[in-house]
């Protein structure tokens, strides 16, 4: 597989309150925990590491990732599949961010099933609202739907 440089335009994240926080790692992990809770996954801060598997209450396993650290996730997709799952994944992330992100939104949380073809992309707003998008790979592209 060919390597690709990942450049996502329109990334307007982590505004004022992140920089005002004395402990940015705790702040970022707190936002990830909130996003995971919004999609029905309870986790502990110590479990939030790139490519770490977490399990929901129903026993389903999810691969955790953070938007700004998704290189290993992209590489895993490229190694696992002949088809361009990774390139399409980069595109759907960009599409979601272009359409829905606002200044001061948190860094997005990504959780995918073990097959790396279905999961959630979520981030929180400054006002406390969390937007979560169900994402799924099918027939060469990733589709997404905003969950209510």
Short mmCIF file of N, CA and C in Angstrom, two decimals:
data_model
loop_
_atom_site.label_atom_id
_atom_site.label_comp_id
_atom_site.label_asym_id
_atom_site.label_seq_id
_atom_site.Cartn_x
_atom_site.Cartn_y
_atom_site.Cartn_z
N UNK A 1 0.84 -1.19 0.00
CA UNK A 1 0.00 0.00 0.00
C UNK A 1 0.88 1.25 0.00
N UNK A 2 0.41 2.25 -0.65
CA UNK A 2 1.17 3.49 -0.67
C UNK A 2 0.87 4.32 0.57
N UNK A 3 1.87 5.02 1.05
CA UNK A 3 1.70 5.91 2.20
C UNK A 3 1.09 7.20 1.71
N UNK A 4 0.33 7.85 2.56
CA UNK A 4 -0.26 9.11 2.16
C UNK A 4 -0.09 10.11 3.29
N UNK A 5 0.11 11.33 2.89
CA UNK A 5 0.16 12.41 3.87
C UNK A 5 -1.26 12.84 4.14
N UNK A 6 -1.58 12.94 5.41
CA UNK A 6 -2.93 13.28 5.79
C UNK A 6 -3.01 14.77 6.08
N UNK A 7 -3.79 15.46 5.28
CA UNK A 7 -4.02 16.88 5.51
C UNK A 7 -5.53 17.08 5.48
N UNK A 8 -6.06 17.53 6.59
CA UNK A 8 -7.48 17.80 6.66
C UNK A 8 -7.68 19.29 6.79
N UNK A 9 -8.46 19.83 5.89
CA UNK A 9 -8.70 21.26 5.93
C UNK A 9 -9.86 21.58 6.86
N UNK A 10 -9.89 22.81 7.28
CA UNK A 10 -11.01 23.27 8.08
C UNK A 10 -11.00 22.79 9.51
N UNK A 11 -9.86 22.40 10.03
CA UNK A 11 -9.79 21.90 11.38
C UNK A 11 -9.79 23.08 12.35
N UNK A 12 -10.89 23.26 13.01
CA UNK A 12 -11.03 24.37 13.95
C UNK A 12 -11.45 23.79 15.30
N UNK A 13 -10.46 23.35 16.04
CA UNK A 13 -10.75 22.63 17.27
C UNK A 13 -10.05 23.23 18.46
N UNK A 14 -10.47 22.76 19.61
CA UNK A 14 -9.78 23.01 20.87
C UNK A 14 -9.54 24.48 21.12
N UNK A 15 -10.61 25.19 21.27
CA UNK A 15 -10.54 26.63 21.49
C UNK A 15 -10.16 27.02 22.88
N UNK A 16 -10.56 28.21 23.28
CA UNK A 16 -10.14 28.89 24.48
C UNK A 16 -10.09 28.07 25.74
N UNK A 17 -11.11 27.29 26.04
CA UNK A 17 -11.12 26.61 27.32
C UNK A 17 -10.04 25.54 27.41
N UNK A 18 -9.62 24.96 26.31
CA UNK A 18 -8.53 23.99 26.35
C UNK A 18 -7.25 24.67 26.78
N UNK A 19 -6.96 25.81 26.22
CA UNK A 19 -5.73 26.50 26.54
C UNK A 19 -5.78 27.13 27.93
N UNK A 20 -6.97 27.37 28.44
CA UNK A 20 -7.10 27.94 29.78
C UNK A 20 -6.93 26.86 30.84
N UNK A 21 -7.06 25.62 30.47
CA UNK A 21 -6.95 24.52 31.42
C UNK A 21 -5.50 24.34 31.85
N UNK A 22 -5.29 24.11 33.16
CA UNK A 22 -3.94 23.85 33.65
C UNK A 22 -3.49 22.45 33.30
N UNK A 23 -4.39 21.52 33.16
CA UNK A 23 -4.06 20.14 32.87
C UNK A 23 -4.74 19.73 31.57
N UNK A 24 -4.11 20.05 30.45
CA UNK A 24 -4.75 19.83 29.16
C UNK A 24 -4.99 18.34 28.87
N UNK A 25 -4.11 17.45 29.34
CA UNK A 25 -4.32 16.02 29.10
C UNK A 25 -5.61 15.55 29.76
N UNK A 26 -5.84 15.99 30.99
CA UNK A 26 -7.08 15.61 31.69
C UNK A 26 -8.29 16.21 31.00
N UNK A 27 -8.16 17.44 30.54
CA UNK A 27 -9.25 18.11 29.84
C UNK A 27 -9.61 17.35 28.56
N UNK A 28 -8.60 16.99 27.78
CA UNK A 28 -8.83 16.27 26.52
C UNK A 28 -9.43 14.90 26.81
N UNK A 29 -8.89 14.18 27.80
CA UNK A 29 -9.45 12.86 28.14
C UNK A 29 -10.89 12.99 28.62
N UNK A 30 -11.18 14.03 29.38
CA UNK A 30 -12.55 14.26 29.83
C UNK A 30 -13.50 14.45 28.66
N UNK A 31 -13.06 15.18 27.65
CA UNK A 31 -13.89 15.36 26.44
C UNK A 31 -14.09 14.04 25.72
N UNK A 32 -13.05 13.21 25.65
CA UNK A 32 -13.19 11.90 25.01
C UNK A 32 -14.16 11.01 25.79
N UNK A 33 -14.06 11.04 27.12
CA UNK A 33 -14.98 10.24 27.94
C UNK A 33 -16.42 10.68 27.73
N UNK A 34 -16.63 11.98 27.62
CA UNK A 34 -17.97 12.52 27.38
C UNK A 34 -18.49 12.07 26.01
N UNK A 35 -17.63 12.11 25.00
CA UNK A 35 -18.03 11.67 23.66
C UNK A 35 -18.36 10.19 23.65
N UNK A 36 -17.54 9.39 24.32
CA UNK A 36 -17.80 7.95 24.39
C UNK A 36 -19.12 7.66 25.09
N UNK A 37 -19.37 8.38 26.16
CA UNK A 37 -20.63 8.21 26.89
C UNK A 37 -21.81 8.52 25.98
N UNK A 38 -21.67 9.52 25.14
CA UNK A 38 -22.75 9.90 24.22
C UNK A 38 -23.09 8.79 23.23
N UNK A 39 -22.12 7.93 22.91
CA UNK A 39 -22.39 6.83 21.98
C UNK A 39 -22.61 5.51 22.73
N UNK A 40 -22.73 5.59 24.06
CA UNK A 40 -23.06 4.41 24.85
C UNK A 40 -21.89 3.56 25.29
N UNK A 41 -20.71 4.15 25.33
CA UNK A 41 -19.52 3.41 25.76
C UNK A 41 -18.96 4.07 27.01
N UNK A 42 -18.89 3.30 28.09
CA UNK A 42 -18.27 3.82 29.30
C UNK A 42 -16.83 3.33 29.35
N UNK A 43 -15.93 4.24 29.65
CA UNK A 43 -14.51 3.90 29.71
C UNK A 43 -13.88 4.68 30.85
N UNK A 44 -12.68 4.31 31.17
CA UNK A 44 -11.90 5.02 32.18
C UNK A 44 -10.80 5.79 31.47
N UNK A 45 -10.40 6.91 32.04
CA UNK A 45 -9.37 7.75 31.41
C UNK A 45 -8.10 6.96 31.12
N UNK A 46 -7.74 6.03 31.98
CA UNK A 46 -6.51 5.26 31.78
C UNK A 46 -6.58 4.35 30.54
N UNK A 47 -7.81 4.06 30.08
CA UNK A 47 -8.00 3.20 28.91
C UNK A 47 -7.92 3.94 27.59
N UNK A 48 -7.82 5.26 27.64
CA UNK A 48 -7.86 6.06 26.41
C UNK A 48 -6.47 6.26 25.84
N UNK A 49 -6.03 5.25 25.12
CA UNK A 49 -4.76 5.32 24.40
C UNK A 49 -5.02 4.94 22.95
N UNK A 50 -4.23 5.52 22.07
CA UNK A 50 -4.37 5.28 20.64
C UNK A 50 -4.33 3.78 20.35
N UNK A 51 -5.34 3.31 19.61
CA UNK A 51 -5.48 1.93 19.17
C UNK A 51 -5.73 0.95 20.31
N UNK A 52 -6.15 1.44 21.46
CA UNK A 52 -6.50 0.59 22.60
C UNK A 52 -7.93 0.08 22.41
N UNK A 53 -8.15 -1.19 22.69
CA UNK A 53 -9.47 -1.77 22.59
C UNK A 53 -10.22 -1.54 23.90
N UNK A 54 -11.43 -1.01 23.77
CA UNK A 54 -12.31 -0.82 24.93
C UNK A 54 -13.59 -1.61 24.65
N UNK A 55 -14.28 -2.01 25.71
CA UNK A 55 -15.47 -2.84 25.56
C UNK A 55 -16.67 -2.11 26.13
N UNK A 56 -17.79 -2.13 25.38
CA UNK A 56 -19.00 -1.48 25.88
C UNK A 56 -19.76 -2.43 26.80
N UNK A 57 -20.88 -1.95 27.34
CA UNK A 57 -21.68 -2.74 28.28
C UNK A 57 -22.25 -4.02 27.68
N UNK A 58 -22.38 -4.05 26.36
CA UNK A 58 -22.91 -5.24 25.67
C UNK A 58 -21.82 -6.22 25.28
N UNK A 59 -20.57 -5.92 25.64
CA UNK A 59 -19.46 -6.81 25.32
C UNK A 59 -18.83 -6.57 23.96
N UNK A 60 -19.33 -5.58 23.22
CA UNK A 60 -18.75 -5.29 21.90
C UNK A 60 -17.44 -4.54 22.07
N UNK A 61 -16.46 -4.93 21.30
CA UNK A 61 -15.13 -4.32 21.39
C UNK A 61 -14.99 -3.20 20.37
N UNK A 62 -14.36 -2.11 20.81
CA UNK A 62 -14.15 -0.93 19.99
C UNK A 62 -12.69 -0.52 20.05
N UNK A 63 -12.16 -0.05 18.95
CA UNK A 63 -10.80 0.48 18.91
C UNK A 63 -10.90 1.99 19.08
N UNK A 64 -10.28 2.51 20.16
CA UNK A 64 -10.31 3.94 20.45
C UNK A 64 -9.23 4.67 19.68
N UNK A 65 -9.57 5.86 19.23
CA UNK A 65 -8.57 6.73 18.62
C UNK A 65 -8.98 8.18 18.80
N UNK A 66 -8.00 9.02 18.67
CA UNK A 66 -8.19 10.46 18.77
C UNK A 66 -7.90 11.05 17.40
N UNK A 67 -8.73 11.95 16.95
CA UNK A 67 -8.62 12.54 15.62
C UNK A 67 -7.21 13.03 15.30
N UNK A 68 -6.58 13.72 16.23
CA UNK A 68 -5.26 14.29 15.96
C UNK A 68 -4.14 13.25 15.99
N UNK A 69 -4.46 12.02 16.39
CA UNK A 69 -3.46 10.96 16.46
C UNK A 69 -3.90 9.75 15.67
N UNK A 70 -4.50 9.97 14.51
CA UNK A 70 -5.10 8.86 13.77
C UNK A 70 -4.16 8.18 12.77
N UNK A 71 -2.89 8.52 12.79
CA UNK A 71 -1.94 7.92 11.85
C UNK A 71 -1.90 6.40 11.98
N UNK A 72 -1.83 5.88 13.21
CA UNK A 72 -1.78 4.42 13.40
C UNK A 72 -3.07 3.75 12.93
N UNK A 73 -4.20 4.42 13.10
CA UNK A 73 -5.47 3.89 12.64
C UNK A 73 -5.48 3.81 11.11
N UNK A 74 -5.02 4.84 10.46
CA UNK A 74 -4.94 4.86 8.99
C UNK A 74 -4.00 3.75 8.50
N UNK A 75 -2.85 3.62 9.16
CA UNK A 75 -1.90 2.56 8.79
C UNK A 75 -2.50 1.18 8.97
N UNK A 76 -3.26 0.97 10.06
CA UNK A 76 -3.91 -0.32 10.29
C UNK A 76 -4.91 -0.64 9.19
N UNK A 77 -5.65 0.36 8.74
CA UNK A 77 -6.59 0.16 7.64
C UNK A 77 -5.86 -0.20 6.36
N UNK A 78 -4.76 0.49 6.10
CA UNK A 78 -3.99 0.22 4.88
C UNK A 78 -3.39 -1.18 4.90
N UNK A 79 -2.97 -1.64 6.06
CA UNK A 79 -2.40 -2.99 6.18
C UNK A 79 -3.47 -4.07 6.08
N UNK A 80 -4.64 -3.79 6.60
CA UNK A 80 -5.69 -4.79 6.70
C UNK A 80 -6.45 -5.01 5.40
N UNK A 81 -6.58 -3.95 4.58
CA UNK A 81 -7.44 -4.04 3.41
C UNK A 81 -6.72 -3.66 2.13
N UNK A 82 -7.04 -4.38 1.07
CA UNK A 82 -6.53 -4.06 -0.26
C UNK A 82 -7.24 -2.82 -0.81
N UNK A 83 -8.54 -2.73 -0.55
CA UNK A 83 -9.32 -1.59 -1.01
C UNK A 83 -8.93 -0.34 -0.20
N UNK A 84 -9.26 0.80 -0.71
CA UNK A 84 -8.84 2.06 -0.08
C UNK A 84 -9.81 2.50 1.02
N UNK A 85 -9.90 1.70 2.07
CA UNK A 85 -10.74 2.03 3.23
C UNK A 85 -10.19 3.28 3.91
N UNK A 86 -8.87 3.37 4.01
CA UNK A 86 -8.23 4.50 4.71
C UNK A 86 -8.47 5.83 4.00
N UNK A 87 -8.28 5.86 2.70
CA UNK A 87 -8.49 7.11 1.96
C UNK A 87 -9.93 7.60 2.08
N UNK A 88 -10.86 6.67 1.99
CA UNK A 88 -12.27 7.02 2.15
C UNK A 88 -12.55 7.48 3.58
N UNK A 89 -11.86 6.90 4.56
CA UNK A 89 -12.03 7.29 5.96
C UNK A 89 -11.55 8.73 6.17
N UNK A 90 -10.43 9.05 5.58
CA UNK A 90 -9.91 10.42 5.67
C UNK A 90 -10.94 11.40 5.08
N UNK A 91 -11.53 11.02 3.97
CA UNK A 91 -12.52 11.87 3.32
C UNK A 91 -13.76 12.08 4.18
N UNK A 92 -14.26 11.03 4.82
CA UNK A 92 -15.48 11.19 5.62
C UNK A 92 -15.21 12.04 6.86
N UNK A 93 -14.01 11.91 7.45
CA UNK A 93 -13.68 12.78 8.58
C UNK A 93 -13.69 14.25 8.15
N UNK A 94 -13.08 14.51 7.02
CA UNK A 94 -13.03 15.88 6.50
C UNK A 94 -14.44 16.39 6.21
N UNK A 95 -15.25 15.54 5.61
CA UNK A 95 -16.62 15.93 5.28
C UNK A 95 -17.42 16.28 6.55
N UNK A 96 -17.30 15.46 7.58
CA UNK A 96 -18.00 15.74 8.84
C UNK A 96 -17.51 17.05 9.44
N UNK A 97 -16.21 17.24 9.47
CA UNK A 97 -15.65 18.45 10.07
C UNK A 97 -16.06 19.70 9.28
N UNK A 98 -16.01 19.63 7.97
CA UNK A 98 -16.40 20.78 7.15
C UNK A 98 -17.86 21.16 7.37
N UNK A 99 -18.71 20.16 7.50
CA UNK A 99 -20.15 20.42 7.62
C UNK A 99 -20.61 20.76 9.04
N UNK A 100 -19.89 20.27 10.06
CA UNK A 100 -20.46 20.37 11.41
C UNK A 100 -19.56 21.02 12.47
N UNK A 101 -18.27 21.08 12.27
CA UNK A 101 -17.37 21.59 13.31
C UNK A 101 -17.46 23.11 13.42
N UNK A 102 -17.28 23.57 14.65
CA UNK A 102 -17.26 25.01 14.94
C UNK A 102 -16.04 25.31 15.78
N UNK A 103 -15.59 26.58 15.76
CA UNK A 103 -14.47 26.94 16.63
C UNK A 103 -14.80 26.56 18.08
N UNK A 104 -13.82 26.10 18.78
CA UNK A 104 -13.87 25.68 20.18
C UNK A 104 -14.49 24.31 20.41
N UNK A 105 -14.85 23.56 19.35
CA UNK A 105 -15.28 22.17 19.54
C UNK A 105 -14.09 21.36 20.04
N UNK A 106 -14.38 20.28 20.75
CA UNK A 106 -13.31 19.43 21.27
C UNK A 106 -12.66 18.63 20.14
N UNK A 107 -11.51 18.06 20.44
CA UNK A 107 -10.85 17.17 19.49
C UNK A 107 -11.74 15.94 19.33
N UNK A 108 -12.08 15.56 18.10
CA UNK A 108 -12.98 14.42 17.91
C UNK A 108 -12.44 13.10 18.43
N UNK A 109 -13.38 12.30 18.90
CA UNK A 109 -13.13 10.95 19.36
C UNK A 109 -13.56 10.01 18.25
N UNK A 110 -12.76 8.98 18.00
CA UNK A 110 -13.09 7.99 16.99
C UNK A 110 -13.08 6.62 17.67
N UNK A 111 -14.15 5.87 17.51
CA UNK A 111 -14.16 4.47 17.94
C UNK A 111 -14.69 3.65 16.78
N UNK A 112 -13.96 2.61 16.44
CA UNK A 112 -14.36 1.72 15.36
C UNK A 112 -14.40 0.29 15.86
N UNK A 113 -15.24 -0.53 15.24
CA UNK A 113 -15.27 -1.94 15.59
C UNK A 113 -13.94 -2.57 15.21
N UNK A 114 -13.74 -3.81 15.63
CA UNK A 114 -12.45 -4.46 15.39
C UNK A 114 -12.14 -4.65 13.91
N UNK A 115 -13.16 -4.68 13.07
CA UNK A 115 -12.93 -4.79 11.62
C UNK A 115 -12.51 -3.45 11.02
N UNK A 116 -12.60 -2.38 11.79
CA UNK A 116 -12.25 -1.02 11.35
C UNK A 116 -13.13 -0.54 10.20
N UNK A 117 -14.39 -0.95 10.21
CA UNK A 117 -15.30 -0.55 9.13
C UNK A 117 -16.61 0.04 9.62
N UNK A 118 -16.76 0.23 10.92
CA UNK A 118 -17.99 0.77 11.46
C UNK A 118 -17.72 1.35 12.84
N UNK A 119 -18.38 2.44 13.18
CA UNK A 119 -18.20 3.00 14.50
C UNK A 119 -18.79 4.39 14.64
N UNK A 120 -18.06 5.22 15.40
CA UNK A 120 -18.55 6.56 15.72
C UNK A 120 -17.43 7.59 15.62
N UNK A 121 -17.83 8.79 15.26
CA UNK A 121 -16.97 9.97 15.22
C UNK A 121 -17.74 11.00 16.04
N UNK A 122 -17.16 11.48 17.14
CA UNK A 122 -17.92 12.37 18.03
C UNK A 122 -17.05 13.48 18.59
N UNK A 123 -17.68 14.62 18.85
CA UNK A 123 -16.99 15.72 19.52
C UNK A 123 -17.99 16.56 20.29
N UNK A 124 -17.47 17.29 21.27
CA UNK A 124 -18.34 18.10 22.13
C UNK A 124 -18.20 19.57 21.82
N UNK A 125 -19.29 20.26 22.04
CA UNK A 125 -19.33 21.70 21.87
C UNK A 125 -19.00 22.38 23.18
N UNK A 126 -18.63 23.63 23.09
CA UNK A 126 -18.30 24.44 24.27
C UNK A 126 -19.48 24.51 25.23
N UNK A 127 -20.71 24.49 24.69
CA UNK A 127 -21.91 24.57 25.53
C UNK A 127 -22.28 23.23 26.18
N UNK A 128 -21.49 22.17 25.92
CA UNK A 128 -21.74 20.88 26.54
C UNK A 128 -22.43 19.87 25.63
N UNK A 129 -22.98 20.31 24.51
CA UNK A 129 -23.63 19.40 23.57
C UNK A 129 -22.57 18.50 22.93
N UNK A 130 -22.91 17.23 22.75
CA UNK A 130 -22.01 16.32 22.05
C UNK A 130 -22.66 15.89 20.75
N UNK A 131 -21.93 16.02 19.66
CA UNK A 131 -22.40 15.56 18.35
C UNK A 131 -21.75 14.20 18.08
N UNK A 132 -22.55 13.22 17.77
CA UNK A 132 -22.00 11.91 17.44
C UNK A 132 -22.54 11.47 16.08
N UNK A 133 -21.66 10.91 15.31
CA UNK A 133 -21.97 10.48 13.96
C UNK A 133 -21.70 8.98 13.85
N UNK A 134 -22.69 8.24 13.47
CA UNK A 134 -22.52 6.82 13.18
C UNK A 134 -21.85 6.75 11.81
N UNK A 135 -20.73 6.05 11.72
CA UNK A 135 -20.02 5.94 10.44
C UNK A 135 -19.89 4.47 10.06
N UNK A 136 -19.96 4.22 8.75
CA UNK A 136 -19.88 2.84 8.28
C UNK A 136 -19.30 2.81 6.87
N UNK A 137 -18.40 1.86 6.66
CA UNK A 137 -17.79 1.66 5.35
C UNK A 137 -18.62 0.66 4.57
N UNK A 138 -18.96 1.00 3.31
CA UNK A 138 -19.72 0.10 2.47
C UNK A 138 -19.51 0.49 1.01
N UNK A 139 -19.19 -0.48 0.18
CA UNK A 139 -19.06 -0.26 -1.27
C UNK A 139 -18.11 0.88 -1.63
N UNK A 140 -16.95 0.94 -1.01
CA UNK A 140 -15.94 1.90 -1.41
C UNK A 140 -16.00 3.27 -0.76
N UNK A 141 -16.98 3.49 0.12
CA UNK A 141 -17.03 4.79 0.78
C UNK A 141 -17.58 4.64 2.20
N UNK A 142 -17.30 5.65 2.99
CA UNK A 142 -17.83 5.73 4.35
C UNK A 142 -19.06 6.63 4.31
N UNK A 143 -20.11 6.18 4.94
CA UNK A 143 -21.32 6.97 5.09
C UNK A 143 -21.39 7.42 6.54
N UNK A 144 -22.03 8.54 6.78
CA UNK A 144 -22.22 8.98 8.17
C UNK A 144 -23.62 9.51 8.37
N UNK A 145 -24.06 9.41 9.62
CA UNK A 145 -25.37 9.94 10.00
C UNK A 145 -25.26 10.53 11.39
N UNK A 146 -25.73 11.75 11.53
CA UNK A 146 -25.77 12.42 12.82
C UNK A 146 -26.80 11.71 13.68
N UNK A 147 -26.38 11.28 14.87
CA UNK A 147 -27.31 10.64 15.79
C UNK A 147 -28.02 11.67 16.63
N UNK A 148 -29.25 11.43 16.92
CA UNK A 148 -30.04 12.38 17.74
C UNK A 148 -30.02 11.93 19.18
#
